[in-house]
mmCIF file of C-alpha atoms in Angstrom:
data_model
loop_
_atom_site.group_PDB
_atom_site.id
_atom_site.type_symbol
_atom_site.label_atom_id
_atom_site.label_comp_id
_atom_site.label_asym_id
_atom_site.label_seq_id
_atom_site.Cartn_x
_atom_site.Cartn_y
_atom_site.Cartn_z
ATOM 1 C CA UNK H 1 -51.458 -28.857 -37.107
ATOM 2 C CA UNK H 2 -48.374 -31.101 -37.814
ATOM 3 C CA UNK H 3 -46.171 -33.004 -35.073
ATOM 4 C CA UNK H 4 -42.823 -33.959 -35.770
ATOM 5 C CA UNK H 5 -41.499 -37.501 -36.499
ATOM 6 C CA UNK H 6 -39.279 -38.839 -33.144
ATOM 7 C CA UNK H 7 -37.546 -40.893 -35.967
ATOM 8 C CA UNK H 8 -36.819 -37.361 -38.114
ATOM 9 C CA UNK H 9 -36.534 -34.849 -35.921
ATOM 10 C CA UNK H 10 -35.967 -34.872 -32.068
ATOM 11 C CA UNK H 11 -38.916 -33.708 -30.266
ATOM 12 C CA UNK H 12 -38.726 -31.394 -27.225
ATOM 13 C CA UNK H 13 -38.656 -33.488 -23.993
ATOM 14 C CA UNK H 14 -41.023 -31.102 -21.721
ATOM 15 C CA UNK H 15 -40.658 -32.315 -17.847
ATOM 16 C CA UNK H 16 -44.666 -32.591 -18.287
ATOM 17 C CA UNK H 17 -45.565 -35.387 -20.599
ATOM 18 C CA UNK H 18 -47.535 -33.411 -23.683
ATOM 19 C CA UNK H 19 -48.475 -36.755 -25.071
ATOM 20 C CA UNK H 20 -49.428 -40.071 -22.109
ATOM 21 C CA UNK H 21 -50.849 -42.721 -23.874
ATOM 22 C CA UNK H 22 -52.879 -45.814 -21.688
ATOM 23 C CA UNK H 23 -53.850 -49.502 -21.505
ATOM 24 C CA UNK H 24 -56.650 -49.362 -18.608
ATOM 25 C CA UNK H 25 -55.887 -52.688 -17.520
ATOM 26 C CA UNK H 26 -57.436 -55.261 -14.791
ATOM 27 C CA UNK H 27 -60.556 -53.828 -14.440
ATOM 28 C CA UNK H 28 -62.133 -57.369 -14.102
ATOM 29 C CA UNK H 29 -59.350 -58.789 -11.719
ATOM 30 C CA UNK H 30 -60.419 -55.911 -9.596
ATOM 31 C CA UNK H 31 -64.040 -56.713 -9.503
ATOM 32 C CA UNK H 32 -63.171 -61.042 -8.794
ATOM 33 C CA UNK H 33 -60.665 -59.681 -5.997
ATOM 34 C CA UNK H 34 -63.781 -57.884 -4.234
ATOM 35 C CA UNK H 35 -66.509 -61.043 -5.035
ATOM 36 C CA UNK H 36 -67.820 -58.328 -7.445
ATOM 37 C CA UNK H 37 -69.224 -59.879 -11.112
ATOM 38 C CA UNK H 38 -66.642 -58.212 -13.677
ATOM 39 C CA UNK H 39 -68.635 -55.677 -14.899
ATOM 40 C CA UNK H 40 -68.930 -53.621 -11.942
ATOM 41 C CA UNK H 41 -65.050 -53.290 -12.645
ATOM 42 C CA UNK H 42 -65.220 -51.343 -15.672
ATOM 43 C CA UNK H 43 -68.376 -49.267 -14.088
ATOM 44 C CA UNK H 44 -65.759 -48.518 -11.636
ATOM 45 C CA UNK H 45 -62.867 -48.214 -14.152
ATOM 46 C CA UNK H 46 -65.358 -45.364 -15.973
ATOM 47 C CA UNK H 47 -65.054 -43.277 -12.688
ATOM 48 C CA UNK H 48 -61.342 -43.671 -12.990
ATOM 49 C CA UNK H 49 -61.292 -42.206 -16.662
ATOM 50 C CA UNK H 50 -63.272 -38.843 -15.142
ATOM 51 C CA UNK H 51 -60.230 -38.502 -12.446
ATOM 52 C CA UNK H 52 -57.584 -39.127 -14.858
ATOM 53 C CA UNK H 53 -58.784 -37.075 -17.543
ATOM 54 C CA UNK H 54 -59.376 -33.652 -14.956
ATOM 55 C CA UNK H 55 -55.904 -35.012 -13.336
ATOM 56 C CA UNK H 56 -53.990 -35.300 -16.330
ATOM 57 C CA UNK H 57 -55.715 -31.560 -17.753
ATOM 58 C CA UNK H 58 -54.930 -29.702 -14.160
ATOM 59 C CA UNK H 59 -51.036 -31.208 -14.757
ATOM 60 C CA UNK H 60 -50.822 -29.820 -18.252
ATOM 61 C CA UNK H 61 -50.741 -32.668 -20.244
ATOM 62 C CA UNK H 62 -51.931 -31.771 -23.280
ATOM 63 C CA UNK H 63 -53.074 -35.011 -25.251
ATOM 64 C CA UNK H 64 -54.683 -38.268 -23.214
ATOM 65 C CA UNK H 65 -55.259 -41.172 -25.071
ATOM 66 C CA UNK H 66 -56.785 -44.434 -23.717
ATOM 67 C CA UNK H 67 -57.234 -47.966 -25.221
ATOM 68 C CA UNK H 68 -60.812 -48.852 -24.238
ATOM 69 C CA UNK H 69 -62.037 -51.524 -26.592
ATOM 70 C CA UNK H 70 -59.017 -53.483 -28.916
ATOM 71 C CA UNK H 71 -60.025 -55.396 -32.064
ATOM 72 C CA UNK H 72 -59.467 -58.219 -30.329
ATOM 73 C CA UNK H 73 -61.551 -57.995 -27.373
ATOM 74 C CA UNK H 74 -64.286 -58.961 -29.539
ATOM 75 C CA UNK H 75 -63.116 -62.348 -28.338
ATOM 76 C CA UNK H 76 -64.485 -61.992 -24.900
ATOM 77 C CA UNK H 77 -67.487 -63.213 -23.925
ATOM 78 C CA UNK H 78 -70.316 -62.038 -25.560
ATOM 79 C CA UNK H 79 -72.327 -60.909 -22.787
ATOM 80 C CA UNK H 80 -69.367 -58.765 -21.520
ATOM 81 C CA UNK H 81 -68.920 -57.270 -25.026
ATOM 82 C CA UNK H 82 -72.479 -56.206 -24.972
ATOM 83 C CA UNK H 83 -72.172 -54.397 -21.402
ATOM 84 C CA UNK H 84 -69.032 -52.678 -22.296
ATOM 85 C CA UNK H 85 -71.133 -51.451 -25.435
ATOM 86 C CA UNK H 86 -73.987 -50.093 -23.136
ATOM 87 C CA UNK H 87 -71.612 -48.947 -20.648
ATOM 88 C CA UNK H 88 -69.741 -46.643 -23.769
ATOM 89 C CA UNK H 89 -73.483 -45.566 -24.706
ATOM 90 C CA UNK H 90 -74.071 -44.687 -21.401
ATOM 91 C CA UNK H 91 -70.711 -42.254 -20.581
ATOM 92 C CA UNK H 92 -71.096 -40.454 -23.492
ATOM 93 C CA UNK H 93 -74.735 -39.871 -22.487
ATOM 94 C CA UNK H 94 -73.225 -38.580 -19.572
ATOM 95 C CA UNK H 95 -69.694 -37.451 -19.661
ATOM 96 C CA UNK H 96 -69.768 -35.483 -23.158
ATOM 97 C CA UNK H 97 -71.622 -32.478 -21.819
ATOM 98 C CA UNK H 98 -68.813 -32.456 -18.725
ATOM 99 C CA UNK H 99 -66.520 -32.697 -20.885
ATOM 100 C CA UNK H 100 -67.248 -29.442 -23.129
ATOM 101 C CA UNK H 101 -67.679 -27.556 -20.244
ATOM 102 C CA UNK H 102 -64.220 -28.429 -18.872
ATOM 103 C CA UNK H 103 -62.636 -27.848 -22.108
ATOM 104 C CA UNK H 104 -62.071 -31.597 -23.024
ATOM 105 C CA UNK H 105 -62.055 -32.182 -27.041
ATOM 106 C CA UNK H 106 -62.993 -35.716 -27.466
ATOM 107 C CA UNK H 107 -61.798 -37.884 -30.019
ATOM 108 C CA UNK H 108 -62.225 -41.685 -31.171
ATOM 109 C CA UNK H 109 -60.502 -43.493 -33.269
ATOM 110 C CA UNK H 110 -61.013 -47.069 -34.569
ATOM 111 C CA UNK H 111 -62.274 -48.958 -37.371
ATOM 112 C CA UNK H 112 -66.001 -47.980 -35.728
ATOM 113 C CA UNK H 113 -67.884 -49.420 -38.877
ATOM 114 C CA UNK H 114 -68.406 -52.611 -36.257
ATOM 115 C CA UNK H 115 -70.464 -50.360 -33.736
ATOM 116 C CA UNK H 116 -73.971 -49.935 -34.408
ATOM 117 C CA UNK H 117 -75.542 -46.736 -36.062
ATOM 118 C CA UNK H 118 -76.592 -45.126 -32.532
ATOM 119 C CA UNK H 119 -73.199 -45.350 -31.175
ATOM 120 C CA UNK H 120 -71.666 -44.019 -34.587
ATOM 121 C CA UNK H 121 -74.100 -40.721 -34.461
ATOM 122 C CA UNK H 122 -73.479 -40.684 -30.534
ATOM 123 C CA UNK H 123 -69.209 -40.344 -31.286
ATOM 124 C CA UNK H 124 -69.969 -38.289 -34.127
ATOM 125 C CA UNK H 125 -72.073 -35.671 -32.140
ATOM 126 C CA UNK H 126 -69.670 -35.540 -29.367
ATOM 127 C CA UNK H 127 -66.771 -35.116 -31.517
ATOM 128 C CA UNK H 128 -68.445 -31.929 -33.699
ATOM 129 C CA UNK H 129 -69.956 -30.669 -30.298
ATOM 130 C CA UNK H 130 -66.192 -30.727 -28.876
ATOM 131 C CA UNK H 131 -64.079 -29.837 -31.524
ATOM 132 C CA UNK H 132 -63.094 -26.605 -30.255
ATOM 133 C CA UNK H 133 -62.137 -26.887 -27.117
ATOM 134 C CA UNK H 134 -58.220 -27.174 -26.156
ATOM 135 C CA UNK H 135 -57.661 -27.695 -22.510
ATOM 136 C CA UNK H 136 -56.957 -31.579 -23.429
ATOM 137 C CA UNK H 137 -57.603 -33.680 -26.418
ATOM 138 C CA UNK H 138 -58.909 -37.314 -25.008
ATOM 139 C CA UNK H 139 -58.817 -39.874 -27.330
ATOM 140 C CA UNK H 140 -60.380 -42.951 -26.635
ATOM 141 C CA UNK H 141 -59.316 -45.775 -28.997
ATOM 142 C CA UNK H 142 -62.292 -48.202 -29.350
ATOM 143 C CA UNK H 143 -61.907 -51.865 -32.104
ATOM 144 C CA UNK H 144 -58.987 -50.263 -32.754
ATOM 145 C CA UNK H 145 -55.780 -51.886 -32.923
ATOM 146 C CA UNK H 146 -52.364 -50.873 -34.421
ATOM 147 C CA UNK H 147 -51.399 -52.967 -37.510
ATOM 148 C CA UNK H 148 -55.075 -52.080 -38.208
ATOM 149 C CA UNK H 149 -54.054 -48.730 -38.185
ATOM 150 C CA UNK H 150 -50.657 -49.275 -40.044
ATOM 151 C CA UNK H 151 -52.786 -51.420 -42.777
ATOM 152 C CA UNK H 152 -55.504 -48.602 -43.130
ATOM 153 C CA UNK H 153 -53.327 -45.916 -43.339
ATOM 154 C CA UNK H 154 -51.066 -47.670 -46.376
ATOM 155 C CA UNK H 155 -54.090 -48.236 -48.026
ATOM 156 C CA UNK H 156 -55.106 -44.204 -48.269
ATOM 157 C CA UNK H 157 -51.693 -43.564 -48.933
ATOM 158 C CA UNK H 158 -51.644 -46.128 -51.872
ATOM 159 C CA UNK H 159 -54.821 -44.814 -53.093
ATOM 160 C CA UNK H 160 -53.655 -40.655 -52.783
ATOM 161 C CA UNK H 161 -50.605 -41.242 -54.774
ATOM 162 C CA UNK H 162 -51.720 -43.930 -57.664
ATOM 163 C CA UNK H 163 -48.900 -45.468 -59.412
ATOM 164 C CA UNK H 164 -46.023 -44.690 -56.727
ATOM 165 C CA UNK H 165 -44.304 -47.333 -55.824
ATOM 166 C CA UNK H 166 -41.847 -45.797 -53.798
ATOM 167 C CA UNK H 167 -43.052 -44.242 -49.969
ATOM 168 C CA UNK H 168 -41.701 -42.419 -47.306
ATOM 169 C CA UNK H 169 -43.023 -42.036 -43.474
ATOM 170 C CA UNK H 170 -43.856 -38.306 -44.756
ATOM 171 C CA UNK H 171 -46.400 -40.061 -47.222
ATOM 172 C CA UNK H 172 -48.150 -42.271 -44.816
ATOM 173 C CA UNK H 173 -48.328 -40.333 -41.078
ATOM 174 C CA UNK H 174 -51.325 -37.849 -42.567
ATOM 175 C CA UNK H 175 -53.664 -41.078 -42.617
ATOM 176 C CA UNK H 176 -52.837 -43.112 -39.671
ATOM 177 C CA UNK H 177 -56.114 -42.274 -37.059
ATOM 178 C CA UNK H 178 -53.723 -39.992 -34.454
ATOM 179 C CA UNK H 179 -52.308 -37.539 -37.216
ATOM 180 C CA UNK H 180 -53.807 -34.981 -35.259
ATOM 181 C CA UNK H 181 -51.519 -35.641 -31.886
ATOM 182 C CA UNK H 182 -47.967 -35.508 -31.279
ATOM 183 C CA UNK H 183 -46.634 -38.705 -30.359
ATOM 184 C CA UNK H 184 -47.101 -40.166 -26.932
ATOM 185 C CA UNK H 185 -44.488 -39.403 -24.599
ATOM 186 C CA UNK H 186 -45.457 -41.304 -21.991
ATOM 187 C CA UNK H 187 -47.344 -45.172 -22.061
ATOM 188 C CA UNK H 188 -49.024 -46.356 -18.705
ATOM 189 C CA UNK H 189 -50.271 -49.861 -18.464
ATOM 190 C CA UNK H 190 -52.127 -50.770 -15.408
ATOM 191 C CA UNK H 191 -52.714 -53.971 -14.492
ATOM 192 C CA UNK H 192 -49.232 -55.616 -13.796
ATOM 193 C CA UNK H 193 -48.956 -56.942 -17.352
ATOM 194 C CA UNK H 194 -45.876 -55.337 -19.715
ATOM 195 C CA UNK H 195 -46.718 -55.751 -22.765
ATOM 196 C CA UNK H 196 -47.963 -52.971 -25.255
ATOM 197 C CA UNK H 197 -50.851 -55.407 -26.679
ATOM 198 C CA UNK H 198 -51.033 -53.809 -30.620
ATOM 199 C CA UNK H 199 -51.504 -50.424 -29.006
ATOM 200 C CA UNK H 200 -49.760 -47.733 -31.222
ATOM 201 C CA UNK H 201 -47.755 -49.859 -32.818
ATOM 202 C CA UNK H 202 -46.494 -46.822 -34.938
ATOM 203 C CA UNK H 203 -46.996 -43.976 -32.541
ATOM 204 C CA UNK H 204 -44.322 -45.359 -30.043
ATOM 205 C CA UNK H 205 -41.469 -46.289 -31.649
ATOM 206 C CA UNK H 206 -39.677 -43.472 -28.667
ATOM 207 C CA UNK H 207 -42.367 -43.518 -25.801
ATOM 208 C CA UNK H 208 -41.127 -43.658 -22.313
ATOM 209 C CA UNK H 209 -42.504 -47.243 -21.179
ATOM 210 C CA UNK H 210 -44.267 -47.328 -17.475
ATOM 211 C CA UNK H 211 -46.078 -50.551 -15.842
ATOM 212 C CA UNK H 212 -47.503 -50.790 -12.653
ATOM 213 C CA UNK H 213 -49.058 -53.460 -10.668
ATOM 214 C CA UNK H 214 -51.887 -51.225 -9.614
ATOM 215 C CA UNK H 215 -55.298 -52.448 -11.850
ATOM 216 C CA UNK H 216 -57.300 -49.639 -13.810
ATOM 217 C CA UNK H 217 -59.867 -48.533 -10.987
ATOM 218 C CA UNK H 218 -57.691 -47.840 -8.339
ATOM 219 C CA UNK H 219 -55.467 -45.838 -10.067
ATOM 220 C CA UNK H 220 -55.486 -42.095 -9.060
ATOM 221 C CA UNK H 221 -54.016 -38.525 -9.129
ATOM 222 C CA UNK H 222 -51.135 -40.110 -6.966
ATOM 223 C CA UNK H 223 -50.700 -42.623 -9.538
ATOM 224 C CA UNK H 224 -50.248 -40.796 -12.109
ATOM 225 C CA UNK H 225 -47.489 -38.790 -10.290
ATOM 226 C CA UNK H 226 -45.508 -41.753 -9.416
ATOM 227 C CA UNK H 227 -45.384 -42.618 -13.305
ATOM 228 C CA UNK H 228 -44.847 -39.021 -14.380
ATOM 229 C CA UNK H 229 -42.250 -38.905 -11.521
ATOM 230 C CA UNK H 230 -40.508 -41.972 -13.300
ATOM 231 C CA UNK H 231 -40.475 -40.431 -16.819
ATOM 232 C CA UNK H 232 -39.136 -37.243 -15.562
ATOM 233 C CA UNK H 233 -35.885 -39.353 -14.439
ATOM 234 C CA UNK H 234 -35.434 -40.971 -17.994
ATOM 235 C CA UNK H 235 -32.693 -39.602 -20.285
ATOM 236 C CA UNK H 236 -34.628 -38.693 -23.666
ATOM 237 C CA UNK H 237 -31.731 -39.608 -26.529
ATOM 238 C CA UNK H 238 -33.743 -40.335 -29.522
ATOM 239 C CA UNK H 239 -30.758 -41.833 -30.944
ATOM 240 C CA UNK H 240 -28.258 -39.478 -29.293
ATOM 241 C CA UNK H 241 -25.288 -40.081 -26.962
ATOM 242 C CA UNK H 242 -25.376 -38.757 -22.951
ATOM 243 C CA UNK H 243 -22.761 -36.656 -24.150
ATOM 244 C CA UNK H 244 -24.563 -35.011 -26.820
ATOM 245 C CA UNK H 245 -27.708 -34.523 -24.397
ATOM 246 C CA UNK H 246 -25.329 -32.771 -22.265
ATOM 247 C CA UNK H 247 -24.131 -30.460 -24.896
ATOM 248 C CA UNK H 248 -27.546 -29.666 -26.025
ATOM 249 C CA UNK H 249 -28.273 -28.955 -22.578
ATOM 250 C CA UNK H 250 -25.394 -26.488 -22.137
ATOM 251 C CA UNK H 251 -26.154 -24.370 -25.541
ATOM 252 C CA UNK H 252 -29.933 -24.308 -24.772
#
């Protein structure tokens, strides 16, 4: 299936977000703020995933997509790196099989030639083992990052139309790593940070931006109202005037 270009075409704006994209941020601020060693933030933040994925499903929101790992959290400290590694080993141990029976198609996307073998087979597994459900498409974006994404998908492009020198946005969206989903309607950040941190860099050039103070494991079902509340009070132009909306609005 095919989703339409926000910069070619102007997408339906549903009152329900089909598309709400995330940066699951402060994890370890919420752990230091309890006298808690980091890492027992992102075991909490894992529990916060579970509620937000079944919270986002029961809403109707069609695509989820989360920014776990970025290519440059490599730069953390190494023996964080390597829990956050166990700690993805360890939820799709556990999660994947909850996931297929609640009709969750998981996806990840990232340069993943970094991970190690066990974690490749483990993403590929739960992907084919998935694939057919469509209640809600998760992604989880792990070493990804989105000039990575930009830079991989010109160079498939390049290499699918040899000795074109000319492209169009046609020509390149088939190989960026979300072909498969819309794009996001929505972005939450956690955290109290605004910034969109090489997320998507493509993907939202129209997303409805949303920033809270609240950090990644306390944020719940109520939460995620308050931001879907805010993006239902946006005006959606894509380029339009609030006249035009208004017409549209009148001969739909």
């Amino acid at each position: 299936m095919t989703h339409s270009s926000s910069t070619h075409g102007i997408p339906e704006a549903a009152s329900v977000p089909r598309h709400i994209a995330m940066i699951m941020d402060g994890n370890g601020r919420w752990a230091t703020k309890r006298f808690l060693p980091r890492v027992a933030g992102h075991v909490k933040g894992v529990e916060t995933v579970r509620d937000i994925v079944e919270a986002c499903a029961s809403r109707g929101v069609g695509y989820l997509t989360l920014f776990a790992f970025s290519s440059e959290n490599w730069r953390r400290p190494a023996d964080e790196v390597s829990f956050l590694m166990k700690l993805f080993v360890s939820a799709l141990e556990r999660e994947v099989a909850k996931m297929h029976v609640n009709g969750i198609r998981l996806k990840v996307v990232g340069d993943l030639g970094r991970f190690d073998a066990k974690l490749q087979k483990m993403i590929a597994d739960a992907e084919r083992k998935t694939a057919g459900n469509t209640r809600l498409t998760l992604t989880i974006c792990a070493n990804y990052g989105g000039r990575w994404d930009i830079l991989q998908a010109t160079g498939k492009m390049a290499e699918a139309n040899p000795g074109v020198t000319e492209f169009t946005e046609e020509m390149l969206a088939p190989h960026l790593a979300m072909a498969y989903a819309p794009e996001p309607d929505l972005f939450i950040r956690t955290g109290g940070e605004e910034r969109i941190s090489n997320f998507l860099l493509w993907q939202m050039a129209y997303s409805e931006l949303y920033f809270t103070d609240t950090f990644w494991p306390d944020f719940d079902a109520a939460a995620l109202d308050l931001a879907i509340a805010s993006y239902q009070k946006r005006e959606r132009r894509f380029g339009r005037t609030s006249a035009q909306l208004v017409e549209h609005k009148k001969a739909s």
